[in-house]
CSV table of C-alpha atoms in Angstrom, one decimal:
chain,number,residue,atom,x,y,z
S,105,UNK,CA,71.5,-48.5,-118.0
S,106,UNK,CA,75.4,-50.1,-117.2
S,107,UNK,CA,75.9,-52.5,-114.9
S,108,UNK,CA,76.5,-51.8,-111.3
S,109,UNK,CA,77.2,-53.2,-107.9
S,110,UNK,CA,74.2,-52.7,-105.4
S,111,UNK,CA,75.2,-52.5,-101.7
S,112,UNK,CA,72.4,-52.3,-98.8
S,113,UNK,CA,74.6,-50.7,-95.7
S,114,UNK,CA,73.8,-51.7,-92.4
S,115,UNK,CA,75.6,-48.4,-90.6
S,116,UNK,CA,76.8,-45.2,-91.4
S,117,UNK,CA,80.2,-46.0,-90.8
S,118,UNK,CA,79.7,-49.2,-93.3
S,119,UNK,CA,78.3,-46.6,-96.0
S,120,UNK,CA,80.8,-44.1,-95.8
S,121,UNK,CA,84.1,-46.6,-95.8
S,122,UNK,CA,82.4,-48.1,-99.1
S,123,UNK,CA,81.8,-45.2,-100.7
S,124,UNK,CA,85.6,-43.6,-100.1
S,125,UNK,CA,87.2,-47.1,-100.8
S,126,UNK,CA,85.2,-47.7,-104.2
S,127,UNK,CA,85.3,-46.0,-107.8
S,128,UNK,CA,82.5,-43.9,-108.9
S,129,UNK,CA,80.2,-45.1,-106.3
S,130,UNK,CA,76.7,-43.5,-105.2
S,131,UNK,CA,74.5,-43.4,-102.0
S,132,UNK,CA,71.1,-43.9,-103.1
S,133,UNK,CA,67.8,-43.6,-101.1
S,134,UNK,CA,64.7,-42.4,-102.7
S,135,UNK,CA,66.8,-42.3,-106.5
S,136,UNK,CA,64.0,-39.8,-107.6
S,137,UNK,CA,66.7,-37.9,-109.6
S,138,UNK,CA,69.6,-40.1,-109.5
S,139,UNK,CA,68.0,-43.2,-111.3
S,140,UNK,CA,66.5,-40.7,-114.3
S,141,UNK,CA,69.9,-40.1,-115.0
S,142,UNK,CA,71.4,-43.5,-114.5
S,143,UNK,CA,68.8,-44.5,-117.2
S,144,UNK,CA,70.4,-41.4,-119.8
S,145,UNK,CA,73.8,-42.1,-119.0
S,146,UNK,CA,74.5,-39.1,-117.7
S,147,UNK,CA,75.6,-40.3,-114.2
S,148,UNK,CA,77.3,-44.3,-114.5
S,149,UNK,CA,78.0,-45.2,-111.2
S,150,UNK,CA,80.0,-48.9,-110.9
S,151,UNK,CA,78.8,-49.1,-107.2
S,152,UNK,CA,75.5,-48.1,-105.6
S,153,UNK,CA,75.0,-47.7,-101.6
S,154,UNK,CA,71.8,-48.3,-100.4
S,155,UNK,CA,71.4,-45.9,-97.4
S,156,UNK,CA,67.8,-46.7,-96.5
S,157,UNK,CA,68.2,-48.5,-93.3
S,158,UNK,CA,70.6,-46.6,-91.6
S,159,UNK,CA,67.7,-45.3,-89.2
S,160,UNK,CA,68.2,-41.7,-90.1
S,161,UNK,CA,64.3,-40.7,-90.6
S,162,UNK,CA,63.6,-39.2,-87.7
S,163,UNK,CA,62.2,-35.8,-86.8
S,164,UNK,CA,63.5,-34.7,-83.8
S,165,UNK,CA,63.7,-31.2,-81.3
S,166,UNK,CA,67.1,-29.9,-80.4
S,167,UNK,CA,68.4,-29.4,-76.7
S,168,UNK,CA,68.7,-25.5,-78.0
S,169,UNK,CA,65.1,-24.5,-79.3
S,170,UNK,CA,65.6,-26.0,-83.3
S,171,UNK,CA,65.1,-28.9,-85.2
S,172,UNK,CA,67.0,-31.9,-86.6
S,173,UNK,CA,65.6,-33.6,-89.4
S,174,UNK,CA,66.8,-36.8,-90.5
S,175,UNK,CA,69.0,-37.3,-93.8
S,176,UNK,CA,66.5,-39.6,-95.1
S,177,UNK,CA,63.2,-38.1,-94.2
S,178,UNK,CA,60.9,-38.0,-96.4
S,179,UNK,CA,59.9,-34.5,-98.0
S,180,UNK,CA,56.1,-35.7,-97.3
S,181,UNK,CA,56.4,-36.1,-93.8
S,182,UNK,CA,58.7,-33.0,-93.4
S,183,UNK,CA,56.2,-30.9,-95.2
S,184,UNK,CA,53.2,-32.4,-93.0
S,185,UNK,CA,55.7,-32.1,-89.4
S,186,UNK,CA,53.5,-30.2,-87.2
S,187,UNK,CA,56.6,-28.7,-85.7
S,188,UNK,CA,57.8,-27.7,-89.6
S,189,UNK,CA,54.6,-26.4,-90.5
S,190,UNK,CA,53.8,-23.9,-87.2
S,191,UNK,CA,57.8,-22.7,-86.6
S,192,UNK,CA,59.2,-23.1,-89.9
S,193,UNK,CA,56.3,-22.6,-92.7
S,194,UNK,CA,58.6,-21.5,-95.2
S,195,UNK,CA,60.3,-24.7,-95.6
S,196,UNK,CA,56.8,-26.9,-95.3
S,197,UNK,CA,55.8,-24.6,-98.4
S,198,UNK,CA,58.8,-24.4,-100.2
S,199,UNK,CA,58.5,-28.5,-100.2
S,200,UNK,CA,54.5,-28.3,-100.9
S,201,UNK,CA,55.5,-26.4,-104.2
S,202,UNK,CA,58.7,-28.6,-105.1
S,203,UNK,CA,57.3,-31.9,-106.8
S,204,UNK,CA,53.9,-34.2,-107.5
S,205,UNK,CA,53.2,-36.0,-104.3
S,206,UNK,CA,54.3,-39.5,-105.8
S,207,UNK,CA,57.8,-38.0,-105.9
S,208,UNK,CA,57.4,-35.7,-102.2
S,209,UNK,CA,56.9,-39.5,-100.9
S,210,UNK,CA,60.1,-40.9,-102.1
S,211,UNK,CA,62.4,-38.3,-101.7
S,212,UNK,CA,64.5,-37.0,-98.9
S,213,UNK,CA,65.8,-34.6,-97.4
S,214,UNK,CA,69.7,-35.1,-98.0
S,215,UNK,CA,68.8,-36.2,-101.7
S,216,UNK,CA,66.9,-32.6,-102.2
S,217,UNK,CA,69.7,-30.4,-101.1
S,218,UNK,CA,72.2,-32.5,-104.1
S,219,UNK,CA,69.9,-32.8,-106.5
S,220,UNK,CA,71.4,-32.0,-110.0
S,221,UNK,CA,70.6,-29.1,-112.2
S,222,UNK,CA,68.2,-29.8,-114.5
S,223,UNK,CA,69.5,-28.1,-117.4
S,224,UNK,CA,68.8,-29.7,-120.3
S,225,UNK,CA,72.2,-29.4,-122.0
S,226,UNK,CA,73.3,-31.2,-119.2
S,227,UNK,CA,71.1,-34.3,-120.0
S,228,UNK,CA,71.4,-34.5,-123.3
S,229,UNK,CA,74.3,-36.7,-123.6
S,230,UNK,CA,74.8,-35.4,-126.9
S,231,UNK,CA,75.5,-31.9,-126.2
S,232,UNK,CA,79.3,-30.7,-124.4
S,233,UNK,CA,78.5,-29.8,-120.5
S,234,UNK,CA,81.3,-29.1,-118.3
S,235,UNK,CA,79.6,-30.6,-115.4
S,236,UNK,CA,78.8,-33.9,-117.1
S,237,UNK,CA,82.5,-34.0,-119.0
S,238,UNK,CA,84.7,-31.0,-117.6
S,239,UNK,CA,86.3,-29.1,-120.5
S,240,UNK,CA,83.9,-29.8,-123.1
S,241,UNK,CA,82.2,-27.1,-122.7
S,242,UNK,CA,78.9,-25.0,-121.9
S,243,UNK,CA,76.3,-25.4,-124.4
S,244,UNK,CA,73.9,-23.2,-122.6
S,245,UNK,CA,76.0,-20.0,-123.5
S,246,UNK,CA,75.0,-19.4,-126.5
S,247,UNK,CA,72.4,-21.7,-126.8
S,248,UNK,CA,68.9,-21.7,-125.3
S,249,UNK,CA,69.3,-20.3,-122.0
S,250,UNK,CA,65.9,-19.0,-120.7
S,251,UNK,CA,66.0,-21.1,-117.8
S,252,UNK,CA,69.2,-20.3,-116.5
S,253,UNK,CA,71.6,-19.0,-114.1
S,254,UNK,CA,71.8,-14.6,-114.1
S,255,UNK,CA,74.4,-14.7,-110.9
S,256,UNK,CA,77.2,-16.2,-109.8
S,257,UNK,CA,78.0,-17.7,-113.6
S,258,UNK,CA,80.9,-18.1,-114.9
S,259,UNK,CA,82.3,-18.9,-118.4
S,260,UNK,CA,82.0,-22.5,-117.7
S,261,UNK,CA,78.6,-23.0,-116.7
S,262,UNK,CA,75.5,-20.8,-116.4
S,263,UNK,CA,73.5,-23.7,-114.6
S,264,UNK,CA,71.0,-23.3,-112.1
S,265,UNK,CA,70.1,-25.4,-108.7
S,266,UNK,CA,66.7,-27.0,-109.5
S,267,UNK,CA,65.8,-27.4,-105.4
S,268,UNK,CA,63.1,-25.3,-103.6
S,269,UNK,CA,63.8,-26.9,-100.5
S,270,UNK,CA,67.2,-25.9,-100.2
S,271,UNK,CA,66.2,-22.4,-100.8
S,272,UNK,CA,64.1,-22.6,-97.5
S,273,UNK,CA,66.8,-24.1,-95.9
S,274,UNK,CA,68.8,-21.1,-96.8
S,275,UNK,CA,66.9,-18.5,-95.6
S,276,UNK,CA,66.5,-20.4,-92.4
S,277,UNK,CA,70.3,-20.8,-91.8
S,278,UNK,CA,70.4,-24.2,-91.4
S,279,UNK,CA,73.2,-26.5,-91.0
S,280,UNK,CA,74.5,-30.0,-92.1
S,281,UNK,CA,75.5,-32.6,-90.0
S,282,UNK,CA,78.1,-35.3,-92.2
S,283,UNK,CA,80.0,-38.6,-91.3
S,284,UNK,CA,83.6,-38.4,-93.0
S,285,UNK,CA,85.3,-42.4,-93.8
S,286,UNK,CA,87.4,-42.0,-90.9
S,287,UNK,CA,83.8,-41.5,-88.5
S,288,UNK,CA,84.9,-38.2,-87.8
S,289,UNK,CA,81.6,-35.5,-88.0
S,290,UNK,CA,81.3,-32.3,-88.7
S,291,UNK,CA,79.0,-29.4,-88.8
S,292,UNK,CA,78.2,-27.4,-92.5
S,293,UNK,CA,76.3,-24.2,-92.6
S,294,UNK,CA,74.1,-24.6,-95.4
S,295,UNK,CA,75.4,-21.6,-97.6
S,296,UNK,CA,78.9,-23.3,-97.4
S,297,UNK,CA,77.3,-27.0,-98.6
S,298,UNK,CA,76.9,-25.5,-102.7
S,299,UNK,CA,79.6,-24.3,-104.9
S,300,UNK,CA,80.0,-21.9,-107.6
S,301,UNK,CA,80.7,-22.7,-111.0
S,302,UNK,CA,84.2,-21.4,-111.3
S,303,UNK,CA,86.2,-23.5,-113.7
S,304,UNK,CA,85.1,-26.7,-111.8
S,305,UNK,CA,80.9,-26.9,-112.5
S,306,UNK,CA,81.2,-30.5,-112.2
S,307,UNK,CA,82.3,-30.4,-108.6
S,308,UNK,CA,78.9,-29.1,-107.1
S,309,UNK,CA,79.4,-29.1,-103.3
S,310,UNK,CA,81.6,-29.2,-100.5
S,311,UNK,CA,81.8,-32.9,-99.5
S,312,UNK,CA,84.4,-34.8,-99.1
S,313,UNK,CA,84.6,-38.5,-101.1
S,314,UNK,CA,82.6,-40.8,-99.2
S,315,UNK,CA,81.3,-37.6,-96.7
S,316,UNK,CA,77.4,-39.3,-96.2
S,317,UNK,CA,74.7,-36.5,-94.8
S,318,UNK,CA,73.1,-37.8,-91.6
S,319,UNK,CA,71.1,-35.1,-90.6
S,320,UNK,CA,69.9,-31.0,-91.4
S,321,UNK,CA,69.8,-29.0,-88.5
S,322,UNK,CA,67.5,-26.1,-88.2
S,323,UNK,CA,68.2,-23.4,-85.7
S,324,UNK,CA,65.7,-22.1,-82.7
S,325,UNK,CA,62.5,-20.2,-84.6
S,326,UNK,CA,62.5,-16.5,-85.5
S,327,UNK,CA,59.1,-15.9,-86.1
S,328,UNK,CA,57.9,-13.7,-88.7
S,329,UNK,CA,56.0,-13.9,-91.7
S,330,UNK,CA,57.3,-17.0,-93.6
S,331,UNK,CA,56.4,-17.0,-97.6
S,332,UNK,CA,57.6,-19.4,-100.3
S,333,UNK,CA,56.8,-17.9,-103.8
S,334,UNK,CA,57.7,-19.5,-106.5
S,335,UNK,CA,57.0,-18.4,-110.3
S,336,UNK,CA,57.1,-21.2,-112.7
S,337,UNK,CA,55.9,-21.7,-116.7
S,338,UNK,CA,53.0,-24.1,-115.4
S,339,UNK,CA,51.1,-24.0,-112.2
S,340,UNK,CA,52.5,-27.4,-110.7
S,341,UNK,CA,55.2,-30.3,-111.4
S,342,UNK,CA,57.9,-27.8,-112.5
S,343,UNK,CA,61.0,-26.2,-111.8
S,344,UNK,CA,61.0,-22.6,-110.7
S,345,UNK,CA,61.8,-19.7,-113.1
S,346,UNK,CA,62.2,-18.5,-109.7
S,347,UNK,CA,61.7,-18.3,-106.6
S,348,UNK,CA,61.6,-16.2,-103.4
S,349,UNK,CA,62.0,-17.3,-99.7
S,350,UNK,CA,61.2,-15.0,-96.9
S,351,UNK,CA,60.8,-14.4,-93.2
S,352,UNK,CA,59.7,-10.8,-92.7
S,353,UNK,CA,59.4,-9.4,-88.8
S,354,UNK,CA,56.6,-6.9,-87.9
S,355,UNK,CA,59.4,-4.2,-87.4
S,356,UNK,CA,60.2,-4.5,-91.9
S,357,UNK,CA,63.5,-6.6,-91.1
S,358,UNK,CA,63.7,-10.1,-92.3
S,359,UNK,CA,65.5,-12.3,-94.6
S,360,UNK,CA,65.0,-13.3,-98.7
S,361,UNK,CA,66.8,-16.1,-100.4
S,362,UNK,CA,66.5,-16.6,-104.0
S,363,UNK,CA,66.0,-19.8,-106.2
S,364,UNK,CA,66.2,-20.3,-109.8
S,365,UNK,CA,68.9,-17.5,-110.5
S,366,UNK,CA,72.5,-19.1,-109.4
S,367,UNK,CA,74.0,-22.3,-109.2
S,368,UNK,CA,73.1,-22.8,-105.4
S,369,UNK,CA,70.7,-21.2,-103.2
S,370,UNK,CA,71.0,-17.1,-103.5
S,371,UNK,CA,71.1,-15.1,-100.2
S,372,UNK,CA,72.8,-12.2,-100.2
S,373,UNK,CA,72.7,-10.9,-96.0
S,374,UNK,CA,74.0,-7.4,-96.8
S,375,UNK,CA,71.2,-6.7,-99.2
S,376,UNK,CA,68.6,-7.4,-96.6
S,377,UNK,CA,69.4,-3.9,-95.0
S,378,UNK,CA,67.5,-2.8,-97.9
S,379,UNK,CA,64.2,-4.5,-97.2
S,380,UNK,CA,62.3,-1.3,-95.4
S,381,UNK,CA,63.0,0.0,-98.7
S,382,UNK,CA,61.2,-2.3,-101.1
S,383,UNK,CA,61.8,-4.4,-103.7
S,384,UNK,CA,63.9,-2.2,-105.9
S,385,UNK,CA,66.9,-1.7,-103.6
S,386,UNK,CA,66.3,-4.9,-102.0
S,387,UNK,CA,66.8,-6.9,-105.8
S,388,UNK,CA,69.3,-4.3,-106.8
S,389,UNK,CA,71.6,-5.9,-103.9
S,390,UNK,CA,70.3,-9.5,-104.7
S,391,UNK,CA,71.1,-9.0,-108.0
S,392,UNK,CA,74.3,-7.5,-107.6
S,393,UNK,CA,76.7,-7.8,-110.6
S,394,UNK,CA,73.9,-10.4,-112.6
S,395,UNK,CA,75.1,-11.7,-116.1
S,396,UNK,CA,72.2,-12.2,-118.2
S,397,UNK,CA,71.6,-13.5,-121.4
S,398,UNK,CA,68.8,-12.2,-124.0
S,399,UNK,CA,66.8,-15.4,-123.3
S,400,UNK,CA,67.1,-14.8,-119.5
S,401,UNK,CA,67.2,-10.9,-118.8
S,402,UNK,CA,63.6,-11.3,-117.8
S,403,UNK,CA,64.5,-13.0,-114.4
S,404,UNK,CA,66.2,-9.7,-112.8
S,405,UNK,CA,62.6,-7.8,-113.6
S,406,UNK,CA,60.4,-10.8,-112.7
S,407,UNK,CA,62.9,-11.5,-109.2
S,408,UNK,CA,61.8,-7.7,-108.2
S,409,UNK,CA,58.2,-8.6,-109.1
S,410,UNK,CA,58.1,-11.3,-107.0
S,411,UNK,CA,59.9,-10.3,-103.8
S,412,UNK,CA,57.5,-6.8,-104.4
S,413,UNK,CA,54.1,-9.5,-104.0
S,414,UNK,CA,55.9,-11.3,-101.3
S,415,UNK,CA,56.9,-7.9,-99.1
S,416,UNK,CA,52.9,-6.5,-100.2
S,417,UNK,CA,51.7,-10.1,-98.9
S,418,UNK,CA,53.9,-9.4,-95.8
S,419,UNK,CA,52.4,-5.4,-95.2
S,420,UNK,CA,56.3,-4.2,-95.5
């Protein structure tokens, strides 16, 4: 590990103006990805923001019916929210199957949703990865590529986003509150926060330098059925092969995001329409247009498998 400065901010303001006003600088809070790769070299930060006493762990209802939840909540207590798990299941279960409890206690929420991909091309310092050093290239095409991205790829990177929360989050339309440097705010609907590949991999969300999370908003409750599914090559402490998010109404309408196939959470509305008709049309319009590899072709049959169990599970 290089050496770094360490910072402990004592506002939001404080952190932001740090952070837009300093080289490669980090927040950090619960470090349960960022450290691992501080140790690897594969992120080098010269200046680290410690973001833990900015009060910003609070659970709270909104004067509209939803739920704002903290930037640094911990994923244990947002999993155990009696509130979470009675009006939003999905994303209490979606959490439940993301990580051992040792880690559930130390992360939060804002850390989940920009976790990096855990490709391992992308931590072995050794290999080229576009999002570690843009324009070396993708080692994953044409290398080993089973656990990777089958839509929304792109010829620089076939990467996948490792987070099961954020797939929840997804499917429940949520939204990001940020603080910009300036201490202007503003609102983020959660399928604008990710990017795409493109030609850029390395630049993996919408923030803006110094833009610090402060809170995720989740709208009123639907109802439904909510199911978090997630297929995976051992039954706990790993990453999804995938994974499918649903709500599903008594009438056969509902909503499915996908994890595990595309380099941020998958939702495609329009295919949704399809759900009364099962789990073929519904992946064929999920899966619209996937690029697979013949490592990773299995995902497109295994993604109809699984939302197939999770609409039987749901009596669509």
């Amino acid at each position: 590990m290089i050496g770094f400065t360490y910072k402990r901010a004592t506002s939001v303001a404080e952190a932001a103006a740090i952070a837009a006003h300093t080289n490669d600088s980090k927040f950090i809070a619960g470090g349960t990805n960022l450290l691992d790769l501080m140790k690897l070299q594969v992120e080098t930060p010269t200046y680290l923001i410690d973001i833990n006493d900015l009060g910003l762990d609070k659970i709270q209802p909104t004067t509209d019916g939803g739920l704002r939840i903290g930037a640094l909540v911990r994923n244990t207590d947002l999993a155990a929210n009696e509130i979470v798990r009675r009006d939003y299941a999905v994303l209490s279960r979606a959490l439940l199957a993301g990580a051992s409890a040792q880690l559930r206690n130390q992360a939060t929420t804002s850390g989940n949703l920009l976790q990096r991909t855990r490709c391992p091309y992308f931590y072995d310092t050794n290999m080229p990865c576009n999002k570690r050093e843009p324009g070396s290239g993708c080692s994953a095409i044409g290398g080993y590529s089973r656990q990777h991205a089958i839509v929304g790829v792109s010829d620089s990177c076939i990467a996948t986003h490792p987070s099961d929360m954020a797939i929840s989050m997804r499917v429940l339309d949520a939204t990001v509150e940020t603080v910009r440097p300036n201490g202007s705010t503003r609102t983020i609907p959660i399928a604008e926060l990710h990017r795409l590949p493109g030609n850029t991999p390395h630049i993996e969300h919408t923030l803006e330098t110094g833009e610090l999370i402060t809170a995720v908003i989740l709208p009123k409750p639907v109802g439904g059925i909510h199911i978090y599914r997630k297929v995976r090559d051992r039954a706990s402490y790993a990453f999804a092969l995938i994974s499918v998010a649903a709500i599903v109404q008594r009438d056969g309408t509902g909503r499915v995001a996908v994890g595990g196939v595309a380099h941020k959470p998958w939702r495609v509305e329009e295919a949704e329409r399809n759900m009364h008709r099962g789990a073929k049309a519904l992946t064929a319009g999920v899966l619209a247009n996937a690029r697979t590899t013949p490592d990773n072709a299995f995902k497109v049959l295994l993604v109809e498998r699984t939302i197939g169990s999770v609409l039987n599970e749901a009596k669509v």
